[in-house]
Amino acid sequence: MQQPDDKRHPNRSERPNHPAVSSDEGAETLEKWARDAATHDRARLALEVGAQLGGLQFRVRARVLDGALSILLHAPASDRSATDATLETLRALASSLDLDELRATLEALRSDTLARLTLMLGQTEPALFGVALSAWPGALPWVSAARLMATWPGDDDVRRTLFALLASDARASSRVRAISELVALGSSSQTIDAIASAASDAVHDLRTAAVRALGRMGATAALVCLLDSPHATVRADARLLLEQLAKHPDQRRAEIVASLVAQSLDQRQSPRDRFESRRVLRSLGVQSAPEPWSRLHQDAADGLAHEVSTLANRVAISEYVEVLADTDDERAFRAVRDALAVRAKVGRALAGFRAFVRGPRGSEALHELERDLDAVVRERAHELSRMRG
């Protein structure tokens, strides 16, 4: 099913208005029509569903559609006409709505109806399957509900359907949901490979969902590979997840630490990425040598000077000071000392300076700051000393 270029369907002006359907009585009348058609005249249901439901408010449309589907989806498995009628009805409805309207309608179905419909579409109509899957509400995975149904084809078949959806050009919301469902089906090498491939997709939300899914599955090797991703957000998310995984005292920790050490020493990596790897190593209790003064340190010194003289953004100050703590160059000490000497606002952000006094030359720097000629610097150095613990 192709997505229409214009969100307004070309025949929207031709749809009938249903002023009476704003009432419960009008909705009940249409629902009765849908149930009767699903039972006695399925061809008419598919033929007229677009005209009957196209102009309705989505919740009313969902109520009427649910009435028809409650008949069709509970028909015996041998009743092929019920399956055909369900598909034709959905296709006809999709042709009279845009994808946002269709998804809103499916979201408003009863969860049991939507679970059954999605399961059937996964085996028969890949394009509509993606829309139905993205409409599945709440945190409970769709596979958890669908597994309980007699028509469940087995984990492997559903997994292959989700792989195909993830690799397709379906909407990002559908593919993000496919990632969640794959995680719910359980980790496997194929699943990890498919999700890792999605981490290089052009869509930001899909990349983010893929990296976080790898973290939930504990896919250390895949996350390590993502440290070389061309996308900065992917590298940052992968480092954060590796840091969390490495806090567990098992074999993964040694592998993660070795990978981070290798990246911190790799001159092909950007200064920022090398710094972030060293920062994670320090948080894991692994010592790393201070870096020579670089453009990254100079940018941090300039940024720190700007923040303390203007906005005093505590988050920014903490980040800049942490970068300066990555070197034992005298210029880093001077940048911190000059920032502490600014009388206005710095006191609110003082905790951000703790990274420096806990850094490679922290004790020496603190000793020097506590004996500074400027009383403001001495006062703040004493407070930092108490914070240092």
C-alpha positions as a printed NumPy array, in Angstrom:
array([[  0.   ,   0.   ,   0.   ],
       [  1.535,   3.302,  -1.04 ],
       [  1.317,   6.297,   1.218],
       [ -0.562,   9.172,  -0.456],
       [  1.498,  12.28 ,  -1.129],
       [ -1.302,  14.537,   0.07 ],
       [ -2.61 ,  13.839,   3.552],
       [ -6.051,  14.961,   2.379],
       [ -7.551,  12.19 ,   0.32 ],
       [ -8.594,  13.404,  -3.176],
       [-12.138,  12.128,  -2.707],
       [-12.6  ,  13.547,   0.779],
       [-15.06 ,  16.187,  -0.484],
       [-17.207,  13.408,  -1.955],
       [-17.601,  11.546,   1.325],
       [-21.09 ,  11.591,   2.802],
       [-21.642,  13.514,   6.01 ],
       [-23.246,  11.678,   8.899],
       [-24.69 ,  14.349,  11.194],
       [-26.731,  11.751,  13.051],
       [-23.64 ,   9.685,  13.828],
       [-22.533,  12.217,  16.41 ],
       [-25.165,  10.566,  18.594],
       [-24.981,   7.102,  20.112],
       [-28.115,   6.141,  18.213],
       [-26.531,   6.964,  14.84 ],
       [-23.352,   5.054,  15.689],
       [-25.405,   2.098,  16.857],
       [-27.318,   2.067,  13.572],
       [-24.113,   1.97 ,  11.539],
       [-22.615,  -0.676,  13.792],
       [-25.694,  -2.847,  13.264],
       [-25.302,  -2.353,   9.494],
       [-21.648,  -3.433,   9.689],
       [-22.463,  -6.538,  11.731],
       [-25.275,  -7.566,   9.411],
       [-23.089,  -7.046,   6.338],
       [-20.218,  -9.035,   7.893],
       [-22.621, -11.887,   8.582],
       [-24.825, -11.96 ,   5.479],
       [-23.292,  -9.854,   2.689],
       [-19.523,  -9.546,   3.012],
       [-19.044,  -8.347,  -0.55 ],
       [-21.31 ,  -5.358,   0.155],
       [-19.356,  -4.576,   3.316],
       [-16.09 ,  -4.211,   1.418],
       [-17.81 ,  -2.312,  -1.378],
       [-19.535,   0.262,   0.819],
       [-17.255,   0.596,   3.847],
       [-15.316,   3.54 ,   2.43 ],
       [-18.429,   5.557,   1.669],
       [-20.14 ,   4.636,   4.938],
       [-17.204,   5.243,   7.279],
       [-14.878,   7.626,   5.447],
       [-16.403,  10.854,   6.757],
       [-16.9  ,   9.728,  10.369],
       [-14.992,  10.802,  13.465],
       [-12.3  ,   8.178,  14.085],
       [-13.769,   6.815,  17.331],
       [-17.162,   6.287,  15.737],
       [-15.473,   4.756,  12.703],
       [-13.576,   2.387,  15.009],
       [-16.769,   1.354,  16.804],
       [-18.445,   0.473,  13.514],
       [-15.362,  -1.289,  12.142],
       [-14.97 ,  -3.229,  15.387],
       [-18.526,  -4.484,  14.984],
       [-17.728,  -5.955,  11.567],
       [-14.337,  -7.356,  12.592],
       [-15.776,  -9.031,  15.688],
       [-17.749, -11.21 ,  13.263],
       [-15.086, -11.739,  10.603],
       [-12.081, -12.396,  12.847],
       [-13.888, -14.976,  14.959],
       [-15.053, -17.012,  11.957],
       [-13.74 , -20.607,  11.755],
       [-10.292, -20.972,  10.201],
       [-11.848, -22.917,   7.345],
       [-14.029, -19.914,   6.42 ],
       [-11.748, -18.376,   3.791],
       [-14.396, -15.854,   2.804],
       [-14.106, -14.208,   6.233],
       [-10.383, -13.651,   5.738],
       [-10.913, -12.324,   2.229],
       [-13.672,  -9.998,   3.422],
       [-11.476,  -8.672,   6.231],
       [ -8.668,  -7.882,   3.805],
       [-10.967,  -6.274,   1.247],
       [-12.652,  -4.209,   3.959],
       [ -9.325,  -2.93 ,   5.303],
       [ -8.022,  -2.199,   1.808],
       [-11.169,  -0.3  ,   0.915],
       [-11.018,   1.692,   4.141],
       [ -7.316,   2.425,   3.611],
       [ -8.024,   3.74 ,   0.114],
       [-10.511,   6.284,   1.497],
       [ -8.296,   7.475,   4.391],
       [ -4.773,   8.72 ,   4.788],
       [ -2.393,   6.69 ,   6.925],
       [ -2.766,   8.931,   9.967],
       [ -6.545,   8.536,   9.915],
       [ -6.267,   4.788,   9.408],
       [ -3.844,   4.434,  12.294],
       [ -6.063,   6.546,  14.574],
       [ -9.014,   4.317,  13.69 ],
       [ -7.087,   1.118,  14.422],
       [ -5.777,   2.542,  17.703],
       [ -9.367,   3.007,  18.855],
       [-10.322,  -0.637,  18.238],
       [-10.676,  -2.974,  21.198],
       [ -7.292,  -4.493,  22.03 ],
       [ -8.486,  -8.055,  21.361],
       [ -9.762,  -7.036,  17.919],
       [ -6.574,  -5.163,  17.056],
       [ -4.384,  -8.069,  18.234],
       [ -6.256, -10.545,  16.025],
       [ -6.327,  -8.172,  13.07 ],
       [ -2.594,  -7.464,  13.309],
       [ -1.806, -11.172,  13.496],
       [ -3.865, -11.872,  10.393],
       [ -2.341,  -8.942,   8.46 ],
       [  1.16 , -10.132,   9.348],
       [  0.486, -13.3  ,   7.371],
       [ -1.386, -11.697,   4.474],
       [ -0.791,  -7.947,   3.986],
       [  2.667,  -6.578,   4.932],
       [  1.866,  -2.897,   4.273],
       [ -1.27 ,  -2.891,   6.417],
       [  0.516,  -5.027,   9.019],
       [  2.968,  -2.16 ,   9.618],
       [  0.147,   0.332,  10.17 ],
       [ -1.726,  -2.007,  12.512],
       [  1.409,  -2.812,  14.5  ],
       [  2.226,   0.866,  15.018],
       [ -1.344,   1.356,  16.273],
       [ -0.91 ,  -1.224,  19.057],
       [ -1.387,   0.741,  22.332],
       [  0.453,   0.685,  25.623],
       [  3.644,  -0.858,  26.903],
       [  2.53 ,  -4.507,  26.686],
       [  4.082,  -6.006,  23.509],
       [  1.691,  -7.082,  20.811],
       [  3.368, -10.509,  20.647],
       [  2.466, -11.127,  24.304],
       [ -1.225, -10.846,  23.454],
       [ -1.071, -12.526,  20.04 ],
       [  0.857, -15.564,  21.342],
       [ -2.228, -16.646,  23.27 ],
       [ -4.333, -16.94 ,  20.114],
       [ -4.998, -20.189,  18.297],
       [ -3.878, -18.665,  14.981],
       [ -0.371, -17.831,  16.276],
       [  1.932, -19.278,  13.585],
       [  4.977, -19.661,  15.831],
       [  7.775, -17.373,  17.018],
       [ 10.007, -17.992,  14.016],
       [  7.347, -17.033,  11.466],
       [  6.436, -13.868,  13.338],
       [ 10.098, -12.998,  13.756],
       [ 10.628, -13.273,   9.999],
       [  7.619, -11.018,   9.404],
       [  9.065,  -8.434,  11.781],
       [ 12.48 ,  -8.676,  10.1  ],
       [ 10.829,  -7.92 ,   6.754],
       [  8.973,  -4.94 ,   8.224],
       [ 12.139,  -3.577,   9.841],
       [ 14.018,  -3.784,   6.541],
       [ 11.182,  -2.234,   4.512],
       [ 10.449,   1.408,   3.69 ],
       [  7.482,   1.499,   6.056],
       [  6.952,   4.448,   8.338],
       [  9.462,   4.902,  11.138],
       [  6.762,   4.393,  13.79 ],
       [  6.017,   0.935,  12.368],
       [  9.675,  -0.075,  12.275],
       [ 10.326,   1.258,  15.781],
       [  7.463,  -0.885,  17.017],
       [  8.893,  -3.868,  15.133],
       [ 12.128,  -3.462,  17.109],
       [ 10.223,  -3.551,  20.406],
       [  8.363,  -6.68 ,  19.339],
       [ 11.597,  -8.4  ,  18.281],
       [ 13.074,  -7.72 ,  21.721],
       [  9.928,  -9.157,  23.31 ],
       [ 10.333, -12.346,  21.243],
       [ 13.744, -12.917,  22.783],
       [ 17.357, -12.39 ,  21.821],
       [ 18.967, -14.294,  18.966],
       [ 21.93 , -13.663,  16.691],
       [ 19.589, -12.898,  13.788],
       [ 17.594, -10.455,  15.888],
       [ 20.739,  -8.662,  17.064],
       [ 22.059,  -8.394,  13.497],
       [ 18.753,  -7.026,  12.188],
       [ 18.458,  -4.43 ,  14.952],
       [ 22.127,  -3.439,  14.649],
       [ 21.553,  -2.781,  10.943],
       [ 18.706,  -0.426,  11.851],
       [ 21.161,   1.605,  13.945],
       [ 22.619,   2.943,  10.689],
       [ 19.239,   4.008,   9.273],
       [ 18.708,   7.577,   8.061],
       [ 15.866,   8.119,  10.578],
       [ 17.058,   9.367,  13.973],
       [ 14.223,   7.806,  16.009],
       [ 14.86 ,   4.408,  14.46 ],
       [ 18.59 ,   4.582,  15.21 ],
       [ 17.873,   5.532,  18.817],
       [ 15.362,   2.714,  19.261],
       [ 17.808,   0.21 ,  17.757],
       [ 20.701,   1.17 ,  20.052],
       [ 18.534,   1.051,  23.164],
       [ 17.148,  -2.324,  22.136],
       [ 20.68 ,  -3.694,  21.828],
       [ 21.344,  -2.443,  25.336],
       [ 18.247,  -4.212,  26.688],
       [ 19.419,  -7.437,  25.071],
       [ 22.941,  -7.011,  26.46 ],
       [ 24.408,  -7.185,  22.951],
       [ 27.886,  -6.04 ,  23.943],
       [ 29.651,  -6.907,  20.691],
       [ 27.081,  -5.025,  18.602],
       [ 27.31 ,  -1.967,  20.842],
       [ 31.097,  -1.985,  20.606],
       [ 30.808,  -1.953,  16.81 ],
       [ 28.535,   1.089,  17.058],
       [ 31.352,   3.076,  18.664],
       [ 32.516,   3.551,  15.064],
       [ 29.113,   4.737,  13.83 ],
       [ 29.099,   7.897,  11.682],
       [ 26.267,   9.226,  13.856],
       [ 27.375,  11.039,  17.023],
       [ 24.152,  10.246,  18.891],
       [ 24.577,   6.535,  18.173],
       [ 28.149,   6.601,  19.486],
       [ 27.069,   8.475,  22.619],
       [ 24.15 ,   6.105,  23.322],
       [ 26.355,   3.061,  22.726],
       [ 28.974,   4.358,  25.175],
       [ 26.336,   5.038,  27.814],
       [ 24.878,   1.541,  27.478],
       [ 28.309,  -0.084,  27.518],
       [ 29.094,   1.831,  30.693],
       [ 25.945,   0.428,  32.303],
       [ 26.673,  -3.115,  31.107],
       [ 30.288,  -2.923,  32.284],
       [ 29.183,  -2.307,  35.862],
       [ 28.239,  -5.972,  36.086],
       [ 31.282,  -8.025,  37.194],
       [ 31.326, -10.599,  34.426],
       [ 33.212, -11.337,  31.234],
       [ 31.487,  -8.487,  29.424],
       [ 33.265,  -5.919,  31.578],
       [ 36.707,  -6.976,  30.377],
       [ 35.588,  -6.863,  26.739],
       [ 33.968,  -3.45 ,  27.129],
       [ 36.942,  -1.936,  28.95 ],
       [ 39.324,  -3.243,  26.281],
       [ 37.174,  -1.73 ,  23.521],
       [ 36.953,   1.645,  25.275],
       [ 40.696,   1.725,  25.886],
       [ 41.296,   0.979,  22.207],
       [ 38.97 ,   3.793,  21.157],
       [ 40.511,   6.263,  23.614],
       [ 43.921,   5.628,  21.992],
       [ 42.717,   5.564,  18.385],
       [ 43.924,   8.736,  16.681],
       [ 41.403,   8.223,  13.903],
       [ 38.631,   9.001,  16.368],
       [ 37.604,  12.587,  17.072],
       [ 39.023,  14.265,  20.208],
       [ 35.497,  14.359,  21.654],
       [ 34.964,  10.61 ,  21.177],
       [ 38.37 ,   9.797,  22.664],
       [ 37.574,  12.016,  25.629],
       [ 34.169,  10.368,  26.133],
       [ 35.798,   6.939,  26.128],
       [ 38.279,   8.061,  28.8  ],
       [ 35.451,   9.581,  30.816],
       [ 33.565,   6.262,  30.794],
       [ 36.737,   4.419,  31.772],
       [ 37.233,   6.734,  34.757],
       [ 33.611,   6.175,  35.815],
       [ 34.363,   2.425,  35.77 ],
       [ 37.422,   2.954,  37.957],
       [ 39.94 ,   2.395,  35.164],
       [ 42.837,   4.856,  35.193],
       [ 43.63 ,   6.678,  31.965],
       [ 46.548,   9.015,  31.324],
       [ 45.736,  12.734,  30.924],
       [ 45.696,  14.026,  27.363],
       [ 47.93 ,  16.738,  25.906],
       [ 46.303,  20.137,  25.44 ],
       [ 44.095,  20.061,  22.338],
       [ 41.506,  22.088,  20.478],
       [ 38.874,  20.31 ,  22.553],
       [ 40.431,  21.64 ,  25.763],
       [ 40.729,  25.14 ,  24.339],
       [ 37.059,  25.081,  23.305],
       [ 36.13 ,  23.951,  26.825],
       [ 38.165,  26.788,  28.372],
       [ 36.49 ,  29.331,  26.088],
       [ 33.055,  27.853,  26.785],
       [ 33.643,  27.921,  30.538],
       [ 34.663,  31.576,  30.395],
       [ 31.521,  32.408,  28.432],
       [ 29.151,  30.555,  30.758],
       [ 30.44 ,  32.018,  34.021],
       [ 30.386,  35.551,  32.624],
       [ 26.892,  35.311,  31.127],
       [ 24.423,  32.521,  31.799],
       [ 26.137,  30.318,  34.378],
       [ 24.508,  27.218,  32.919],
       [ 25.323,  24.54 ,  35.482],
       [ 25.118,  21.633,  33.058],
       [ 27.419,  23.336,  30.538],
       [ 29.907,  24.342,  33.243],
       [ 30.089,  20.778,  34.532],
       [ 30.758,  19.46 ,  31.022],
       [ 33.448,  22.042,  30.25 ],
       [ 35.221,  21.471,  33.562],
       [ 35.16 ,  17.705,  33.032],
       [ 36.907,  18.178,  29.677],
       [ 39.535,  20.409,  31.313],
       [ 40.068,  17.749,  33.997],
       [ 41.222,  15.416,  31.213],
       [ 44.579,  17.201,  30.967],
       [ 47.231,  18.332,  33.454],
       [ 48.177,  21.346,  31.338],
       [ 48.654,  24.61 ,  33.213],
       [ 46.147,  26.307,  30.891],
       [ 43.375,  24.093,  32.283],
       [ 44.199,  25.219,  35.827],
       [ 44.188,  28.88 ,  34.783],
       [ 40.795,  28.51 ,  33.069],
       [ 39.255,  27.01 ,  36.212],
       [ 40.895,  29.576,  38.482],
       [ 39.63 ,  32.493,  36.362],
       [ 36.122,  31.017,  36.357],
       [ 36.1  ,  30.705,  40.148],
       [ 37.166,  34.346,  40.424],
       [ 33.996,  35.598,  38.712],
       [ 31.844,  36.942,  41.538],
       [ 28.394,  36.705,  39.965],
       [ 26.405,  33.467,  39.584],
       [ 29.249,  30.957,  39.809],
       [ 28.272,  29.911,  43.317],
       [ 25.088,  28.289,  41.968],
       [ 27.158,  26.099,  39.653],
       [ 30.067,  25.376,  41.995],
       [ 29.359,  21.64 ,  42.192],
       [ 30.257,  21.413,  38.502],
       [ 33.894,  22.2  ,  39.377],
       [ 34.283,  19.016,  41.417],
       [ 35.335,  17.119,  38.297],
       [ 38.495,  19.199,  38.094],
       [ 39.622,  18.784,  41.695],
       [ 38.997,  15.06 ,  41.347],
       [ 41.055,  14.939,  38.156],
       [ 44.721,  14.01 ,  37.566],
       [ 46.166,  17.017,  39.388],
       [ 43.181,  17.675,  41.642],
       [ 44.972,  17.705,  45.007],
       [ 47.749,  19.98 ,  43.773],
       [ 45.284,  22.334,  42.086],
       [ 43.051,  22.54 ,  45.142],
       [ 46.026,  23.264,  47.382],
       [ 47.042,  26.107,  45.076],
       [ 43.527,  27.532,  44.822],
       [ 43.076,  27.594,  48.593],
       [ 46.087,  29.914,  48.797],
       [ 45.096,  32.191,  45.927],
       [ 45.424,  35.954,  46.352],
       [ 41.743,  36.457,  45.484],
       [ 39.462,  35.962,  48.503],
       [ 36.577,  34.79 ,  46.287],
       [ 38.757,  32.043,  44.786],
       [ 39.948,  30.96 ,  48.261],
       [ 36.382,  30.826,  49.591],
       [ 35.161,  28.724,  46.67 ],
       [ 38.214,  26.474,  46.834],
       [ 37.461,  25.757,  50.519],
       [ 33.881,  24.858,  49.568],
       [ 35.176,  22.598,  46.786],
       [ 37.481,  20.953,  49.301],
       [ 34.485,  20.079,  51.486],
       [ 32.615,  18.752,  48.42 ],
       [ 35.584,  16.645,  47.392],
       [ 35.19 ,  14.491,  50.473]])
